[in-house]
CSV table of N, CA and C in Angstrom, one decimal:
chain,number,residue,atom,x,y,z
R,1,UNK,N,136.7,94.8,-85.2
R,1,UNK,CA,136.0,95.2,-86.4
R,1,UNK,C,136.9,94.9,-87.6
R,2,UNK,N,136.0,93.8,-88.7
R,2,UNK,CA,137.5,93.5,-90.0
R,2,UNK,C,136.8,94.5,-90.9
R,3,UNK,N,138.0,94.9,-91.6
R,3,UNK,CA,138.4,95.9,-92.7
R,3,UNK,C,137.9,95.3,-93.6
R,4,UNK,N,136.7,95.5,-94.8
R,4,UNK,CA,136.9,95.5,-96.1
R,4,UNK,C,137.8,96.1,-97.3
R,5,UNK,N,138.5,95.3,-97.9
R,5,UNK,CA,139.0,96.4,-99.3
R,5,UNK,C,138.8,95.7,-100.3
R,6,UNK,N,138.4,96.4,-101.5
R,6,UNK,CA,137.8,96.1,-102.6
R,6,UNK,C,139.1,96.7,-103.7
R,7,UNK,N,139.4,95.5,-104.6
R,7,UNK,CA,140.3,96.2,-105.3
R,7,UNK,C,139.5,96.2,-106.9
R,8,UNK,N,140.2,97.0,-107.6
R,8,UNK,CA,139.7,97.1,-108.9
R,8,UNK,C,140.9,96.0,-110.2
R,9,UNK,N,139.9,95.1,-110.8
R,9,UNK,CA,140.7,94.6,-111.6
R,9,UNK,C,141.6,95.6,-112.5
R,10,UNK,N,142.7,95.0,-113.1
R,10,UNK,CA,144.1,95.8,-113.7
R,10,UNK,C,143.2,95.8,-115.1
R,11,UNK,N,142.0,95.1,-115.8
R,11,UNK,CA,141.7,95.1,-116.8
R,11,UNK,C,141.0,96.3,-116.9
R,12,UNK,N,139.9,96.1,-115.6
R,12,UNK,CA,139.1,97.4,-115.8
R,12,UNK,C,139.3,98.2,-115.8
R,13,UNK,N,140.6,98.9,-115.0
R,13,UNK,CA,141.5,99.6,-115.3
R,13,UNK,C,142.1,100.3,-116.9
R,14,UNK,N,142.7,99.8,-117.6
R,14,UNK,CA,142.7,99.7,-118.6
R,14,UNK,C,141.4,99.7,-119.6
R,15,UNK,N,140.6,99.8,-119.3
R,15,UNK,CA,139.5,99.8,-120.9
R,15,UNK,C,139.4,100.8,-121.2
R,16,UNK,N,139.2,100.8,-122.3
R,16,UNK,CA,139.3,102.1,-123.1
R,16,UNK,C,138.1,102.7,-123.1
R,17,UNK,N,138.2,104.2,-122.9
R,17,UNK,CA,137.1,105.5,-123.1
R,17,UNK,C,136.2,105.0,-124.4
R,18,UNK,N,137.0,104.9,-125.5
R,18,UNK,CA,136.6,105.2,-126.6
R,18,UNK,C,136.6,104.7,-127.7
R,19,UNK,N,136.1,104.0,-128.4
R,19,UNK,CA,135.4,103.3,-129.7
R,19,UNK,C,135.6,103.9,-130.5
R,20,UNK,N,136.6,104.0,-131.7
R,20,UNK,CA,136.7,104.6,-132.8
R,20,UNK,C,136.8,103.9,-133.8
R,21,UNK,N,135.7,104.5,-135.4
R,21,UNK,CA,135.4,103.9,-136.2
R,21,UNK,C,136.1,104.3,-137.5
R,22,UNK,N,137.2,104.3,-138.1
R,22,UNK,CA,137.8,104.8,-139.3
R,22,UNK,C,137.5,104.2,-140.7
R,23,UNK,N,136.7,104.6,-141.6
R,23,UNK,CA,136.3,104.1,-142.4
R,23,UNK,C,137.0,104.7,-143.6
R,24,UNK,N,137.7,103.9,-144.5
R,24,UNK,CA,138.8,104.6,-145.6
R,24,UNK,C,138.2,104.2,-146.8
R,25,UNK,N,138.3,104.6,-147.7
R,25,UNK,CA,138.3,104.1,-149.3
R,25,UNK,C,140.1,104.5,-150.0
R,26,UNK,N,140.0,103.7,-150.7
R,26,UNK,CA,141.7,103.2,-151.5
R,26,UNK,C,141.3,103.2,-153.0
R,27,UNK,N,141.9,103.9,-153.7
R,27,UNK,CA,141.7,104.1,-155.3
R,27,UNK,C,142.8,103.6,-156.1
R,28,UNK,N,142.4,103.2,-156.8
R,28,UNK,CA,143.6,102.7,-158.0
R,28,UNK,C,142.8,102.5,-159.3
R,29,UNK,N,143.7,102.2,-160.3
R,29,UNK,CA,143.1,101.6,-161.3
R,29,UNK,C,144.0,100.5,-162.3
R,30,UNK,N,143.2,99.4,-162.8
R,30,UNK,CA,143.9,98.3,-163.3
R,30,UNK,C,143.4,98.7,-165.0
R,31,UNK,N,144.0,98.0,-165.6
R,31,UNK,CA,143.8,98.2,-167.4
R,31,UNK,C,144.0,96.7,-167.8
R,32,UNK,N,142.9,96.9,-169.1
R,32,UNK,CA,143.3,94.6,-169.2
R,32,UNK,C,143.1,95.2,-170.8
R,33,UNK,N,144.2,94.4,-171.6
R,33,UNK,CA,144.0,94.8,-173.0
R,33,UNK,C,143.9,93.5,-173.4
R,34,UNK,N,142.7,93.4,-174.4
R,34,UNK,CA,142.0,92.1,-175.2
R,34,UNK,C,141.8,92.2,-176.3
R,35,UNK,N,142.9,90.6,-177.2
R,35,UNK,CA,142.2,90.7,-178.3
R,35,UNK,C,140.8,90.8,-178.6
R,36,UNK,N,140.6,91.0,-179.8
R,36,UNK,CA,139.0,90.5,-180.2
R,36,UNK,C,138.7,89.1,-180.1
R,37,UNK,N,139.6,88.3,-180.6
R,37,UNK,CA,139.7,86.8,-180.0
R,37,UNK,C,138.6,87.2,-178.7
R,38,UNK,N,139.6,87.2,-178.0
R,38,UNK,CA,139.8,87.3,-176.6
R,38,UNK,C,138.0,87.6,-175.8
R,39,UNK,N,137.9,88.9,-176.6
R,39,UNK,CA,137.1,89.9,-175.9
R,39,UNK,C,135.6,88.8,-176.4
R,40,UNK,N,135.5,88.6,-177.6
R,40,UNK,CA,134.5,88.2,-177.8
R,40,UNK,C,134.2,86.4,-177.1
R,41,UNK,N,135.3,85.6,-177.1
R,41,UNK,CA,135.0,84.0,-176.4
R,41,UNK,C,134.4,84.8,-174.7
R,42,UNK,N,134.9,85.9,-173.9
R,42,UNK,CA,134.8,86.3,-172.7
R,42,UNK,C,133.4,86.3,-173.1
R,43,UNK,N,132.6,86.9,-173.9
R,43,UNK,CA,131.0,87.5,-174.1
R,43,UNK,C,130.8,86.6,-174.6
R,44,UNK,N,131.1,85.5,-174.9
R,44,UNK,CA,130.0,84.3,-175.8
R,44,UNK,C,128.4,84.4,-175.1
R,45,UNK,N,128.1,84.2,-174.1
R,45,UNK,CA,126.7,84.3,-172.8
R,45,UNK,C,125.8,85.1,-173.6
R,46,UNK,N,126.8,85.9,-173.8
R,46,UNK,CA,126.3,87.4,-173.6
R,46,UNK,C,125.6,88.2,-174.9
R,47,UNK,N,126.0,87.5,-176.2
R,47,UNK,CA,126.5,88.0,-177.9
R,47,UNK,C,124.9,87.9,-178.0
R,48,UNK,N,124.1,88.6,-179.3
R,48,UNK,CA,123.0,88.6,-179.4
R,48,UNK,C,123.5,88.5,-181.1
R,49,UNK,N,123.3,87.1,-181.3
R,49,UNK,CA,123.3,86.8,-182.9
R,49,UNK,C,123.1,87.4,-184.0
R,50,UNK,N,122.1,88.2,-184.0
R,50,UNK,CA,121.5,89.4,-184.1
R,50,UNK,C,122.1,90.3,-184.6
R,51,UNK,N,123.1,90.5,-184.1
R,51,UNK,CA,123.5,92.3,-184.1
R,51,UNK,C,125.2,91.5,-184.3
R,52,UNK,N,125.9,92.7,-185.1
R,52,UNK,CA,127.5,93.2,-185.5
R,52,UNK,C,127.9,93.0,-184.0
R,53,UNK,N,129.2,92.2,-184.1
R,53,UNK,CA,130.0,92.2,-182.8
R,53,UNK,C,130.2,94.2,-182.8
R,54,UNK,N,130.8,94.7,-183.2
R,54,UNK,CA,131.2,96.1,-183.3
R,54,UNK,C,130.0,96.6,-182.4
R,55,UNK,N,128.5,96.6,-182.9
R,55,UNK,CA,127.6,97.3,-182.7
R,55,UNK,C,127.3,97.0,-181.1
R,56,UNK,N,127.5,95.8,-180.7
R,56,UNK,CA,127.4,95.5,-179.2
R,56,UNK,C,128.8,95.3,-178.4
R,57,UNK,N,129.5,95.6,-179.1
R,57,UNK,CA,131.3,95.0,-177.9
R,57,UNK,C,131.5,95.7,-176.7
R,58,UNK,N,130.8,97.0,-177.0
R,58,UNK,CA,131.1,97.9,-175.6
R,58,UNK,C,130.3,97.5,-174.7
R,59,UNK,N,129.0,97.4,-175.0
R,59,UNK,CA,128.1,97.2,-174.0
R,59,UNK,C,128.2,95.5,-173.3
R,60,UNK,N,128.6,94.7,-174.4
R,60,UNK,CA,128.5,93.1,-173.9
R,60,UNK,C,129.8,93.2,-173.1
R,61,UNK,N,130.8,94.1,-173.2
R,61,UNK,CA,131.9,93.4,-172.7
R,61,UNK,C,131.9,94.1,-171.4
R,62,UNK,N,131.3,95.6,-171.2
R,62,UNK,CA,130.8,96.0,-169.8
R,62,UNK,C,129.9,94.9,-169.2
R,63,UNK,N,129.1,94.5,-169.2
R,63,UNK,CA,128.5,93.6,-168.9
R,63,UNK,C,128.9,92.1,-168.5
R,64,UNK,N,129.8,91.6,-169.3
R,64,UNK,CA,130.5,90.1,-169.0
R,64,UNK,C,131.4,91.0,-167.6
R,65,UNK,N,132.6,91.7,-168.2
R,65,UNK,CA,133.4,92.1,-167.0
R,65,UNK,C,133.2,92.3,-165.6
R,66,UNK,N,132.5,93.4,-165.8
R,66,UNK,CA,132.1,94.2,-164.6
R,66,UNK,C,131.9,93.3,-163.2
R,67,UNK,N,130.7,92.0,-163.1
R,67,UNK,CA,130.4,91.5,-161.8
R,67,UNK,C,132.0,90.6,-161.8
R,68,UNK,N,132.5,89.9,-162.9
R,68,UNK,CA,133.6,89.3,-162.7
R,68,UNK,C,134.8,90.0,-162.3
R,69,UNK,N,135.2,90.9,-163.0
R,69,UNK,CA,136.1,91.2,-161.8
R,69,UNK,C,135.9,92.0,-160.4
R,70,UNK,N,134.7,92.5,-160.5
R,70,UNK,CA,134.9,92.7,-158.8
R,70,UNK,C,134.5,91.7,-158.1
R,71,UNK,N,134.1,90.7,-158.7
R,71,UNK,CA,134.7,88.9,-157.6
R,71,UNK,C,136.2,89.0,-157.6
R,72,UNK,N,136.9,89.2,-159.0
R,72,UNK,CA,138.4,89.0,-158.5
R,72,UNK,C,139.1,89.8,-157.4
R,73,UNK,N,138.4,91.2,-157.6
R,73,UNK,CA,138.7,92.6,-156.7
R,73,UNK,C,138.4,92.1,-155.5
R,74,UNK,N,137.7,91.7,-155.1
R,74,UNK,CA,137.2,91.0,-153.3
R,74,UNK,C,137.9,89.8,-153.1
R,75,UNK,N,138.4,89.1,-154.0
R,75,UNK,CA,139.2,87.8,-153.6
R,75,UNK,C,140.4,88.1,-153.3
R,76,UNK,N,141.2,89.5,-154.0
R,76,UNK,CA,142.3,89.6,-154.1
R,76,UNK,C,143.1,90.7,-153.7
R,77,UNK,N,142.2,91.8,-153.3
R,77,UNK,CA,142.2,92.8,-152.7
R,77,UNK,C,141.7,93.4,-151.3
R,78,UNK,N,141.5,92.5,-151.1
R,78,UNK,CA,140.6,92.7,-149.3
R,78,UNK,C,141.4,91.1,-148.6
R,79,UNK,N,143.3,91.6,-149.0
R,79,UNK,CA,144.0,90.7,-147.7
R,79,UNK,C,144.4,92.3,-146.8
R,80,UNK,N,143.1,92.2,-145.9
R,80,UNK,CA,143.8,93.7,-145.2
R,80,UNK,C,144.1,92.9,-143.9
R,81,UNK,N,145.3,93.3,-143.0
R,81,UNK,CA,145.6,92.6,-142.1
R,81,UNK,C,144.6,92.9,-141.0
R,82,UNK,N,144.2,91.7,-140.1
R,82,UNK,CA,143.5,92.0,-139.0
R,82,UNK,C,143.6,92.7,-138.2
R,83,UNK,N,145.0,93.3,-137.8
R,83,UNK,CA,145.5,94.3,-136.6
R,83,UNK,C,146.5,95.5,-137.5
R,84,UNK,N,146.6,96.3,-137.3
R,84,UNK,CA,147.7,97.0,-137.5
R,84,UNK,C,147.9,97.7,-136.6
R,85,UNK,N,149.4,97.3,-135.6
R,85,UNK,CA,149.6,97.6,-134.6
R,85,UNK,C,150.9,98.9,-135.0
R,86,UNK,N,151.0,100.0,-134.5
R,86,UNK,CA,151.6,101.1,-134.6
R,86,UNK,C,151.6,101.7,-133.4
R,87,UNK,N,152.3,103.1,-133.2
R,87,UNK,CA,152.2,104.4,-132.2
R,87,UNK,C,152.0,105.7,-132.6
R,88,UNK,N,150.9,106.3,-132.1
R,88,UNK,CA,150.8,107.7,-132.4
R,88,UNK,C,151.4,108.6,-131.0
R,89,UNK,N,152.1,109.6,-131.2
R,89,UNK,CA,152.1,110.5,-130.3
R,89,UNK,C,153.0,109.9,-129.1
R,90,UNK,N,153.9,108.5,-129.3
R,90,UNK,CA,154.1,107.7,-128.6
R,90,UNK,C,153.4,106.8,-127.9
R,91,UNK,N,152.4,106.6,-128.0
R,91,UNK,CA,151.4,105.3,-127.9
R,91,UNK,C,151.1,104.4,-128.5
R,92,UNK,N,151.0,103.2,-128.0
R,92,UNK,CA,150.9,101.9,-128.6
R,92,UNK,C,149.5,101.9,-129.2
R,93,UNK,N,148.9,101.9,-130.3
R,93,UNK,CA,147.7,101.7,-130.9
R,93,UNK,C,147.6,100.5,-131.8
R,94,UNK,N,146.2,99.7,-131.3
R,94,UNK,CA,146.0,98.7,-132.8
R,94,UNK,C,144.5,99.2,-133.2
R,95,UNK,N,145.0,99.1,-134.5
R,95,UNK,CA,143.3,99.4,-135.5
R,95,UNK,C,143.2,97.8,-135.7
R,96,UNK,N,141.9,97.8,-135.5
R,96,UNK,CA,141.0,96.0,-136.0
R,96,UNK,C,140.3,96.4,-136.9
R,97,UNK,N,140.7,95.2,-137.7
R,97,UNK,CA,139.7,95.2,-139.2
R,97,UNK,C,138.2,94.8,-138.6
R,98,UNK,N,137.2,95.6,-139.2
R,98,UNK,CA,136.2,95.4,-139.2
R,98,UNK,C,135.8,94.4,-140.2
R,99,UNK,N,135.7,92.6,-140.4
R,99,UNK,CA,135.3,91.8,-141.7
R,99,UNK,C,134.0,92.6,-142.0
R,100,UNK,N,133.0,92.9,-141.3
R,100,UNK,CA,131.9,93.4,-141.8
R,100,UNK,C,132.3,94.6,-142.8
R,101,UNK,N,132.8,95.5,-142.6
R,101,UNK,CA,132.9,96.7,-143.8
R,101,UNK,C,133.9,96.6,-145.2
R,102,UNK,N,134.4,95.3,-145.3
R,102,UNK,CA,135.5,95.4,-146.4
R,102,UNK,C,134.5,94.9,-147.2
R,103,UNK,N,134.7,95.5,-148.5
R,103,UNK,CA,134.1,95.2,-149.6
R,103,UNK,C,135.1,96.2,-150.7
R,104,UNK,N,134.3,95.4,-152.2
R,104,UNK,CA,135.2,95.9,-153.4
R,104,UNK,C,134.2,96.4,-154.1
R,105,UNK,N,133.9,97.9,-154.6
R,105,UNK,CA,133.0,97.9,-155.7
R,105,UNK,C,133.5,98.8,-156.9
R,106,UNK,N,133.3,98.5,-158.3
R,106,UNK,CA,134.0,99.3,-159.3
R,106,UNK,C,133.1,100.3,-159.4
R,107,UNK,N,133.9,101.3,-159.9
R,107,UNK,CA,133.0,102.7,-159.9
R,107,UNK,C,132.7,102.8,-161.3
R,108,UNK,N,133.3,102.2,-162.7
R,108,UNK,CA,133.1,102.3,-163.6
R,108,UNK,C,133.6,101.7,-164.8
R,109,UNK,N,133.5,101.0,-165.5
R,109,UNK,CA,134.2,100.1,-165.8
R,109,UNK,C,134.1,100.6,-167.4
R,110,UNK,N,135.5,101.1,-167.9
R,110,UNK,CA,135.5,102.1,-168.8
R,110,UNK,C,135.5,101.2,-170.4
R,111,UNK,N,135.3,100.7,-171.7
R,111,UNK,CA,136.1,99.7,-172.6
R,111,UNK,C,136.1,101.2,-173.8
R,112,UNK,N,137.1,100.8,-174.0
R,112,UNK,CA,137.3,101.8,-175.3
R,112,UNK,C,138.2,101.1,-176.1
């Protein structure tokens, strides 16, 4: 009579229980100081011939800014490393960047 044995791969072995999903938000704040030069060539698009640069600066220059630099914020702020490999508790852990959840969005974009 031959003996069957059935072994279990060392991988399956190893798989992990559990899927965990850490989702962080990171705060800071940048400041950009502009001439009027400056502030108004940025709003040319934008200027309503019409109206006192003064009477419109806040609003036109929220508006030029705002989608532009959170293109710079996502180009230049979302180098998060793929892996970050560390130990908790003395265990080897790596967190994986999810590409799907990194994004940049301003919460407010203040001109005074």
């Amino acid at each position: 009579m031959a003996t069957t044995t059935t072994t279990t791969p060392a991988a399956a072995l190893a798989a992990p229980g559990y899927r965990i999903r850490v989702p962080f938000t990171a705060c800071g704040a940048y400041e950009l100081e502009l001439t009027k030069a400056a502030a108004k060539a940025i709003c040319a698009d934008y200027l309503d011939p019409d109206e006192s640069w003064a009477d419109q600066a806040e609003h036109t220059l929220e508006t030029a800014l705002e989608g532009a630099i959170e293109g710079l914020f996502n180009e230049h702020l979302l180098n998060f490393p793929a892996v970050i490999n560390s130990k908790l508790e003395g265990r080897a852990i790596a967190l994986k960047l999810d590409d799907n959840a990194s994004s940049v969005e301003i919460e407010a974009l203040e001109v005074a």
